[in-house]
XYZ file of C-alpha atoms in Angstrom:
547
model
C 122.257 129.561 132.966
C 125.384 131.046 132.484
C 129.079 129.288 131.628
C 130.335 130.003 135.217
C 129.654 131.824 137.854
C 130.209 135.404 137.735
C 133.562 135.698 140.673
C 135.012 133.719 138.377
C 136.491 132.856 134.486
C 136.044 129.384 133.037
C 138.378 126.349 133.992
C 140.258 125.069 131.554
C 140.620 121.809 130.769
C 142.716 118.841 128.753
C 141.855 118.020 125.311
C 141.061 114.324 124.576
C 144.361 112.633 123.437
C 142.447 110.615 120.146
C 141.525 112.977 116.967
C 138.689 111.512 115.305
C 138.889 111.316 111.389
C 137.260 114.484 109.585
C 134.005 113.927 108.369
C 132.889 114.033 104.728
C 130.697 116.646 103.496
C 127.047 116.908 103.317
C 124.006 116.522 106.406
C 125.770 117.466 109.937
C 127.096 114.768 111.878
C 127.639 114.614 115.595
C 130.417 113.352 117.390
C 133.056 113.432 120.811
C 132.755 114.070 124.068
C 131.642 117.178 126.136
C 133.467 120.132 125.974
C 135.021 122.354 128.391
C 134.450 125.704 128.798
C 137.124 127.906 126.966
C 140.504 129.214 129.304
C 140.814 132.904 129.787
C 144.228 134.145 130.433
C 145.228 136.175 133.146
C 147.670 138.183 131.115
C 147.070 141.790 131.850
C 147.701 142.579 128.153
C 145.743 140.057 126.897
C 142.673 139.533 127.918
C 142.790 139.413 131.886
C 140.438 137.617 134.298
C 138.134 140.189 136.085
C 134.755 139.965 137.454
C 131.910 139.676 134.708
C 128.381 140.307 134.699
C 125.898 137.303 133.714
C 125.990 136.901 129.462
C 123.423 138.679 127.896
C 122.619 139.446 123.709
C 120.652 140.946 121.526
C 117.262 138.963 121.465
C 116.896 135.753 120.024
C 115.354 132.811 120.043
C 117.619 129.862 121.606
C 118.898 127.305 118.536
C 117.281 124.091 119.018
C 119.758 121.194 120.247
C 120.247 118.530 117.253
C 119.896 115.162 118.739
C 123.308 113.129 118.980
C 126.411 112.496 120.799
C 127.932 114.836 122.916
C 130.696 116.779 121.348
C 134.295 117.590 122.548
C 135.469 121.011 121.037
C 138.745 122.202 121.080
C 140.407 124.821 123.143
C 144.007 125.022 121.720
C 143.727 128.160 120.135
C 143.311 130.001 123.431
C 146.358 127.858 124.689
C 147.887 129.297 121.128
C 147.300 132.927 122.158
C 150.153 132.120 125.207
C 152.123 129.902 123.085
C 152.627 133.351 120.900
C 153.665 135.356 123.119
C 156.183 132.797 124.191
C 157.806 132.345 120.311
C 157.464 136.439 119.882
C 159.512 136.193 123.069
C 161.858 134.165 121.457
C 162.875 135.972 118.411
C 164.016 134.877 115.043
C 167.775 134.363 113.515
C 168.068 136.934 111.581
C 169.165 136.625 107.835
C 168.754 132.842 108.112
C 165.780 132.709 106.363
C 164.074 130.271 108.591
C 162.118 131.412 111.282
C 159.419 130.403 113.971
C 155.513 131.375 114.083
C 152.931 131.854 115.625
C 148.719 132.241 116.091
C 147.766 135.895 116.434
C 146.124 139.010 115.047
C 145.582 140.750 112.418
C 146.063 139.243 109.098
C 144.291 140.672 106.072
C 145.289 142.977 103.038
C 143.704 145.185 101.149
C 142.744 144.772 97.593
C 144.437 142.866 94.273
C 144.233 142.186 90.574
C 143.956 144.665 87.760
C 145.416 145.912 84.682
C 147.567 148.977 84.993
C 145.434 151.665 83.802
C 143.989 150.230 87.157
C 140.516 149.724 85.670
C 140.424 145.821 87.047
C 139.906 142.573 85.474
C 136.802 140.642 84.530
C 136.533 139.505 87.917
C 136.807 143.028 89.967
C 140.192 143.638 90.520
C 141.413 147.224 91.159
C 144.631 146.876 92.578
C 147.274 148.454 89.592
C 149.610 146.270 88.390
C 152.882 148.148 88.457
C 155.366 148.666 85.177
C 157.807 147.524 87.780
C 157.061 145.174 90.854
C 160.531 145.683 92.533
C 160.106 147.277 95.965
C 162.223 149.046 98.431
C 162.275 149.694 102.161
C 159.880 152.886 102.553
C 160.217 153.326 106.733
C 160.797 151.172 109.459
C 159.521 151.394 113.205
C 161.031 150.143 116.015
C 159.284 148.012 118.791
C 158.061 150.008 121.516
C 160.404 149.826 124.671
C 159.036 147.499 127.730
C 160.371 145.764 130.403
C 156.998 143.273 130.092
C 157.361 139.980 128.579
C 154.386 140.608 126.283
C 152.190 143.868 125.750
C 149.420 143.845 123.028
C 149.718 145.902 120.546
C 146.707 144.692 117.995
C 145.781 147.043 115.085
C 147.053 148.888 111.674
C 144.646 150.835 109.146
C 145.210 152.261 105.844
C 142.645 155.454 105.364
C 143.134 158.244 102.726
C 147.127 159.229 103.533
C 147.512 157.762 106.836
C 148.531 154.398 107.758
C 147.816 153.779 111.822
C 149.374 151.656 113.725
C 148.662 150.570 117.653
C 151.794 150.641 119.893
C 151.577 150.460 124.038
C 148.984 152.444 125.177
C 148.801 154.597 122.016
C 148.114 154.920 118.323
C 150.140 156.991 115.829
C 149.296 157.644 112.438
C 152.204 157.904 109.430
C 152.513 159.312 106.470
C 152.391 156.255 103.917
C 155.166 157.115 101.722
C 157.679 158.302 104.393
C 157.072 157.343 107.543
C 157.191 160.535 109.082
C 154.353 160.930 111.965
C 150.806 162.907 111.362
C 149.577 162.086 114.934
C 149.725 159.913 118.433
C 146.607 159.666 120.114
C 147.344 158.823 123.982
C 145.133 156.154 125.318
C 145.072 155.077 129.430
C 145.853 151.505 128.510
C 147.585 148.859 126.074
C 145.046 148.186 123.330
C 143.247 144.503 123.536
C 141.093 144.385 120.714
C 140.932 146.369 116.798
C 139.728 145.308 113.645
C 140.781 145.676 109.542
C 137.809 147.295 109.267
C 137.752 150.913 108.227
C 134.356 152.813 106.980
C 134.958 155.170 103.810
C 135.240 157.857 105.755
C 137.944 156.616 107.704
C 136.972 155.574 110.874
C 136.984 152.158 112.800
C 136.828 150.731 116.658
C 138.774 149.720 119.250
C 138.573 148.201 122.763
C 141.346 148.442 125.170
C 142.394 149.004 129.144
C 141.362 151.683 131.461
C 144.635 151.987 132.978
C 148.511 150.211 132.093
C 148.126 147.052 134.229
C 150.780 146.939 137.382
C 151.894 143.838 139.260
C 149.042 143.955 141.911
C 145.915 145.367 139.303
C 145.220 143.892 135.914
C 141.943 145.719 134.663
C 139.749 144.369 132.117
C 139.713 144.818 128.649
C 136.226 146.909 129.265
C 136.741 150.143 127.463
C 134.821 150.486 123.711
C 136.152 153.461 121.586
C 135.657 154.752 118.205
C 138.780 156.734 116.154
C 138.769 158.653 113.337
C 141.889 157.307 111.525
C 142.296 160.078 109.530
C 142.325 163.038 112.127
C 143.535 160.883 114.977
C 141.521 161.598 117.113
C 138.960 159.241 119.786
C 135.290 160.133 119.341
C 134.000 158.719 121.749
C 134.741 156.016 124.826
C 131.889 153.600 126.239
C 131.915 150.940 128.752
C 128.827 148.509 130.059
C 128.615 148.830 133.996
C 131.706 150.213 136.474
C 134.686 149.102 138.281
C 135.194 145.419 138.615
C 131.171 145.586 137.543
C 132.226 146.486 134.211
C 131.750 144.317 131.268
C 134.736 143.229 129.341
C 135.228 142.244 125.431
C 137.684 140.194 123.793
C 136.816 141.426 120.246
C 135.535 144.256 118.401
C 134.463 144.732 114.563
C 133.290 147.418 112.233
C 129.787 146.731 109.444
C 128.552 149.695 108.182
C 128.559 152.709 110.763
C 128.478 150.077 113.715
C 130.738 148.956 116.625
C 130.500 145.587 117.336
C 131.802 144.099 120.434
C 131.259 140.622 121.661
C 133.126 138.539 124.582
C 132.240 135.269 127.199
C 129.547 137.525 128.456
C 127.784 138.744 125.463
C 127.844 141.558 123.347
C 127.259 145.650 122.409
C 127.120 147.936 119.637
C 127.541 151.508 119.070
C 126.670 154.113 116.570
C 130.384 154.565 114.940
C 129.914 158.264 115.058
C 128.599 158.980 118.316
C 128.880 155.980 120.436
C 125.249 156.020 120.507
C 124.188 152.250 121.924
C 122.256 150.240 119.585
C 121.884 147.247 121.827
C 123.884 145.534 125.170
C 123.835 142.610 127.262
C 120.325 142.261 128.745
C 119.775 140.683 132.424
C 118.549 137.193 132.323
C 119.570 136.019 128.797
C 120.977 132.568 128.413
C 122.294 133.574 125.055
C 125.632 135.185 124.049
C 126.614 137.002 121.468
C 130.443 136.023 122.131
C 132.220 138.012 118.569
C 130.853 139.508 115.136
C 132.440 139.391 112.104
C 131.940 142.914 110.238
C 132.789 144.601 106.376
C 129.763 144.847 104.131
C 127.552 142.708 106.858
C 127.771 141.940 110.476
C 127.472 138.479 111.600
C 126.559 137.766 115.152
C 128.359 134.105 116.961
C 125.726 133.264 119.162
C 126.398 130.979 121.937
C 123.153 129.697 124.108
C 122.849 127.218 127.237
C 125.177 126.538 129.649
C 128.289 124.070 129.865
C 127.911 120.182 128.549
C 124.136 121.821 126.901
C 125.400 124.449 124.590
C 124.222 125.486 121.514
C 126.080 127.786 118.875
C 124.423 130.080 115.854
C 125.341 131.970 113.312
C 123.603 134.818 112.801
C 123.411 138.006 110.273
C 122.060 140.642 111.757
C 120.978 144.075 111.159
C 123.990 146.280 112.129
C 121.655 148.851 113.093
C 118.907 147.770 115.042
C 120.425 143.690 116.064
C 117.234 142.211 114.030
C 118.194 138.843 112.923
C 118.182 138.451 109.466
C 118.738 134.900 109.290
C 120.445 132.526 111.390
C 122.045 128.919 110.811
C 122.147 126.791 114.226
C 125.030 124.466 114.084
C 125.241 120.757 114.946
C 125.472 120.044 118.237
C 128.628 119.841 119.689
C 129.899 122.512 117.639
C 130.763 125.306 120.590
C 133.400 127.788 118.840
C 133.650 129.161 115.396
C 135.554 131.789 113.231
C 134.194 133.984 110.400
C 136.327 134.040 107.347
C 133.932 136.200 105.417
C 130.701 137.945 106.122
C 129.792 137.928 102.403
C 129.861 135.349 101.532
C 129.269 134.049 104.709
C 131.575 131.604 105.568
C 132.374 130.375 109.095
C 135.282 127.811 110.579
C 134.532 125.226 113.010
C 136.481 122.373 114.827
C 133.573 119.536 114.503
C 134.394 117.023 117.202
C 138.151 117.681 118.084
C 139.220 116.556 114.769
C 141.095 119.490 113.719
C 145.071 118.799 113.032
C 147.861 120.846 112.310
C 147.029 123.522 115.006
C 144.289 125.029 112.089
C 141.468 125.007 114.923
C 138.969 123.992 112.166
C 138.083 121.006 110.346
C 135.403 122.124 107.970
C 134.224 125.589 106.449
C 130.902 125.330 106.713
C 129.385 127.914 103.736
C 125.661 129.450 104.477
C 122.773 131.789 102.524
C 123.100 134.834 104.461
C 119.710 135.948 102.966
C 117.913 132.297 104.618
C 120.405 130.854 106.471
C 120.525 127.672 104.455
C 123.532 125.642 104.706
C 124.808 125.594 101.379
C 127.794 123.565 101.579
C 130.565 122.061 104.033
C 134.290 121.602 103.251
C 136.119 118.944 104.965
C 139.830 120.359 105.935
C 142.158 117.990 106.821
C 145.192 119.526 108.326
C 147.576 117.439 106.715
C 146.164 118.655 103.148
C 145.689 122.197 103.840
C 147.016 125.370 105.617
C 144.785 128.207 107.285
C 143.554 128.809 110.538
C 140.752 130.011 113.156
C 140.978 131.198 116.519
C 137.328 130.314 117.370
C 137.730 131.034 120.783
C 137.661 134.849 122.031
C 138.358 136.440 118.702
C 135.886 135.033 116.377
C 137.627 137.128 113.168
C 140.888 136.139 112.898
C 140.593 133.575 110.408
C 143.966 133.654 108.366
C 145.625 132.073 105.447
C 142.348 131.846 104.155
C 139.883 134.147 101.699
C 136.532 133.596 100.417
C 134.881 135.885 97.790
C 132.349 135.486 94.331
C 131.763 132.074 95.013
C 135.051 130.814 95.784
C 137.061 129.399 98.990
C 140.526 129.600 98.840
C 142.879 127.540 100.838
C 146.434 126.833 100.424
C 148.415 123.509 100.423
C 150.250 122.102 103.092
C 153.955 122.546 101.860
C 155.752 119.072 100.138
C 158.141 118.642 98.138
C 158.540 120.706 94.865
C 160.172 117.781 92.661
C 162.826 120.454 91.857
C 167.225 119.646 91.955
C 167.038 119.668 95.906
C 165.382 117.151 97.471
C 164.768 120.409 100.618
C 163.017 121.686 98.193
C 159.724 123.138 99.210
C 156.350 124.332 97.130
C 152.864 124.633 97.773
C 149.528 125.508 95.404
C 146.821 127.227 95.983
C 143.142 125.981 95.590
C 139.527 127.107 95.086
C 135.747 124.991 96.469
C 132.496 126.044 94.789
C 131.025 127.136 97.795
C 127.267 126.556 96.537
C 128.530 122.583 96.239
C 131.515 122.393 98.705
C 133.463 120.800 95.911
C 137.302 121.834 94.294
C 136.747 123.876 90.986
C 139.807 122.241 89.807
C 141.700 125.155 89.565
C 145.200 125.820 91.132
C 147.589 128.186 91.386
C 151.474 126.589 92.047
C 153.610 128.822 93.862
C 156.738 127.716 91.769
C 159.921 125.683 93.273
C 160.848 127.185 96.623
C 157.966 129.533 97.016
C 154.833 128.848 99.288
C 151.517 130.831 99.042
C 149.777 132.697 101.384
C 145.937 133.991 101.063
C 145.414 137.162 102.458
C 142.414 138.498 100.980
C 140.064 139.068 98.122
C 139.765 141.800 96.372
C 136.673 141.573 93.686
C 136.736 138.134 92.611
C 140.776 138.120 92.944
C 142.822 136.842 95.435
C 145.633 138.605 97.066
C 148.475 136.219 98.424
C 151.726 136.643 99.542
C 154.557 134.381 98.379
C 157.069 133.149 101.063
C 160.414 133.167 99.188
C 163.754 130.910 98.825
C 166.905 131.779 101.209
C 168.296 134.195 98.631
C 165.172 136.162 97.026
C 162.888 138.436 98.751
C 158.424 137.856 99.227
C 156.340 138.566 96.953
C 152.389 140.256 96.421
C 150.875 138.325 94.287
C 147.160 138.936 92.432
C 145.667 135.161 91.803
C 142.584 136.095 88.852
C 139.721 133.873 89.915
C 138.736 133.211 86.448
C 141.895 132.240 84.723
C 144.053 131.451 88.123
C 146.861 133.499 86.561
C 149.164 134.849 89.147
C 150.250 138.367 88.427
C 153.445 139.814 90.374
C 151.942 142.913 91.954
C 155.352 143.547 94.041
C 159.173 141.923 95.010
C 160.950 142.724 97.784
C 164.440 143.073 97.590
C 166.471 139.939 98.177
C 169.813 141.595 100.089
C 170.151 139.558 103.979
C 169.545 143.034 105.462
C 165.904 143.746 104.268
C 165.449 140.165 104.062
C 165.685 140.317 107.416
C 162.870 142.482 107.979
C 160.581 140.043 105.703
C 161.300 137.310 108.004
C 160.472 138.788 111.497
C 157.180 140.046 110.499
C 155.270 136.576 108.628
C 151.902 136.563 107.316
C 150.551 134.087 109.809
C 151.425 135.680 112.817
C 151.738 139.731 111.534
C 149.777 142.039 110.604
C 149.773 142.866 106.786
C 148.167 145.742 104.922
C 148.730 146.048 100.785
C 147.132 148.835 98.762
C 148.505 150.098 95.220
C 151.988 149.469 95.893
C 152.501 149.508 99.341
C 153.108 146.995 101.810
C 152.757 147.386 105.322
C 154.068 144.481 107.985
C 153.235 144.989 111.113
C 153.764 142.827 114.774
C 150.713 142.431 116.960
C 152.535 142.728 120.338
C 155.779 143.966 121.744
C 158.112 141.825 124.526
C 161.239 142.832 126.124
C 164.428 142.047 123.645
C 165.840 138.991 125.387
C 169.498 139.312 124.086
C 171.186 141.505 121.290
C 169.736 139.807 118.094
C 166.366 140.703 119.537
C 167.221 144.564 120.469
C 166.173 145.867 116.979
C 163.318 143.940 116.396
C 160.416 146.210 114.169
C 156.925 147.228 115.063
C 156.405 147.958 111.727
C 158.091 147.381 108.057
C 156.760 149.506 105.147
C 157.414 148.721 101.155
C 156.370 150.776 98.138
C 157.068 149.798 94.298
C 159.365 151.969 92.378
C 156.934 153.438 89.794
């Protein structure tokens, strides 16, 4: 049985009003009410309504349903994906230092930690730590011109000498240091769907539109291509069926020299190289592979039954063949999650609508990808800690939140630093064993007017970016996981005008790239400037350290 009917996408509906209390670690409880099936917005650069097949996977048996309550799951983060578009919409004021944000795309850096003969720490580092940390502006690039409120505009990649960057209906690679342009690659339509994901030979996947949407056709989000960052250049384009037949995707990943694509209706992969399909939705199946999470492994969400009987799994698979490895079947109830890490393999989940703070999750739920044994599950509350999932259509895009050798890292809700000004405004940053679900003890403050941002690991290091005080400018920051000692990696400068450029492109809702010196901000989307403080908004910022 499928979620709905194939003429049409799933009805949204209201969230329950009460938000039970998050539940302790340890044996999986049940809870709530049913839930409804998740929205699907009719955006033509999002991901717009159009007739589906049936949802079909890669086989699998169906995860047994754990005896309990019904469960309630939420559906705010697909409500989030219009709520950004709206605050993009509205633009920041500039030079203020405050600004508004949003849930979106995008997200992770590259790598940090290291000593400066760039050799790495005891844990794995290998970013270089400079002789000096102070950065300047190294190119900007405008916002694409359109008269649309919103266009997506969802992917940037750093590959041997080329940093790529999606804009509308195209992608154009840039020379790192400068700016200047190696290549545009045309595409039909606005992009819907990329990933961080790049393999060492510098190629990665996309899905996007056949055609630019008008105001009387919105086409699906139903074409699956893989680039070659380097050359710029598309190797190859697949779809799954034809015309308002065709099969559309809401997310796309990269694990090894596999395309992964997964949506409502189940999921695809493709030989990176030469499109070559390694498995596709299959007629009859009442399971859905609806997003993978990619890198080193790929790790299948599998969705099975239909609604008020569903059952969700997490499964690594094979990238190759679609073999299941080893799957962990949640508790029932549990309908949506987001993969912060494939390994470690640690997923998100909103247990029982008890998720606060607009996070979308209230535990991390940390599994054996070798036996699928739960291994531990960490309780979030949102009024304790920062970091987000959207567990609804894009399955990756866990942010403000990094797991590697062992370790989760979250970061602290912000409170008061104790400092001269009672505004004042700090945060830490923490660490869980993820073998016992319980805080190491360490923490990393972010010092009086600073707040800390995870963006990824790099060996057993964390990379984080430091929101500054009105009159300084952000900061990359290496955390080491063994000592917790925060290294400066790079300042920006602290004058209103490149300040400026700091605030409009935030971590949470931007799309940030760091590698041995150089930053790389980047928006997810593009809107129409809605008065003259918004004219000159940037598609992308670039840093670089001065040595």
């Amino acid at each position: 049985m499928s979620d709905q009917p194939p003429s049409g996408p799933p009805q949204d509906q209201p969230p329950t009003p009460s938000t039970p209390a998050v539940p302790p670690a340890g044996p999986q409880p049940t809870y709530g009410y049913p839930q409804a099936p998740p929205p699907q917005p009719q955006s033509g650069y999002g991901y717009p309504a159009a007739p589906q097949q049936p949802g079909y996977g890669h086989p699998a048996q169906p995860p047994t349903v754990v005896a309990g309550d019904d469960v309630r799951a939420r559906e705010n983060r697909a409500i989030a994906l219009i709520v950004l578009a709206a605050v993009v919409a509205i633009g920041l004021i500039i030079g203020s230092g405050v600004w508004y944000s949003g849930s979106s795309d995008g997200g992770g850096s590259t790598r940090a930690g290291g000593d400066k003969n760039g050799t790495g720490t005891a844990t794995g580092g290998k970013e270089k730590v400079p002789d000096n940390p102070a950065a300047d502006v190294l190119f900007k690039v405008p916002q694409p011109k359109t008269e649309e409120n919103v266009v997506t505009t969802p992917g940037s990649w750093l590959s041997a000498g080329v940093y790529a960057k999606s804009g509308i209906a195209e992608i154009t690679g840039y020379d790192p240091a400068d700016g200047h342009k190696k290549w545009t690659l045309k595409l039909p339509g606005p992009v819907c769907a990329a990933t961080e994901h790049v393999t060492a030979d510098g190629r990665t996947g996309i899905v996007y539109q056949p055609s630019m949407p008008t105001r009387t056709s919105r086409p699906g989000c139903t074409q699956v291509a893989g680039i070659d960052v380097r050359a710029g250049t598309k190797l190859w384009t697949k779809s799954i069926g034809t015309g308002e037949f065709a099969t559309t995707f809401q997310n796309v990943t990269v694990a090894g020299k596999t395309v992964a694509v997964g949506g409502l209706r189940g999921g695809a992969a493709y030989d990176i190289g030469t499109g070559k399909v390694l498995w596709q939705p299959k007629p009859g199946d009442d399971c859905d592979d609806v997003g993978y999470g990619g890198g080193t492994r790929l790790v299948a969400v599998r969705k099975c039954g239909g609604y008020g009987d569903r059952t969700l799994s997490i499964q690594n698979v094979d990238p190759t063949s679609g073999k299941v490895i080893s799957e962990y079947k949640m508790g029932a109830g549990i309908e949506y999650a987001g993969i912060v890490s494939t390994d470690p393999l640690v997923v998100g989940a909103d247990a029982g609508h008890s998720a606060s703070g607009g996070s979308g999750v209230s535990d991390y739920f940390c599994i054996d990808n070798r036996t699928g044994r739960l291994l531990a599950r960490i309780p979030v509350p949102g009024d304790t800690y920062d970091g987000e999932c959207d567990t609804i259509t894009l399955v990756e895009e866990c942010k403000g939140v990094a797991a590697g050798q062992g370790k989760l890292y979250l970061a602290t809700k912000e409170h008061s630093s104790g400092g001269k000004s009672k505004l004042s405004r700090t945060n830490e940053v923490v660490a869980f064993d993820l073998a016992t679900g319980k805080q190491t003890g360490q923490r990393a403050a972010a010092g009086e007017d600073y707040t800390l941002f995870p963006l990824r690991m790099d060996g057993g290091n964390l990379i984080a970016y430091k929101n500054p005080p009105y009159d300084k400018g952000g900061q990359i920051v290496s955390i080491d996981g063994a000592s917790f000692k925060s290294t400066t990696l790079m300042e920006l400068p602290a004058d209103q005008a490149d300040r400026a450029l700091q605030t409009g492109l935030q971590p949470d809702f931007s799309e940030y790239r760091y590698s041995q010196g150089k930053l790389f901000m980047a928006a997810p989307n593009a809107a129409k400037p809605l008065g003259k403080f918004d004219k000159d908004k940037n598609c992308v910022v670039a840093f670089g350290t001065r040595d």
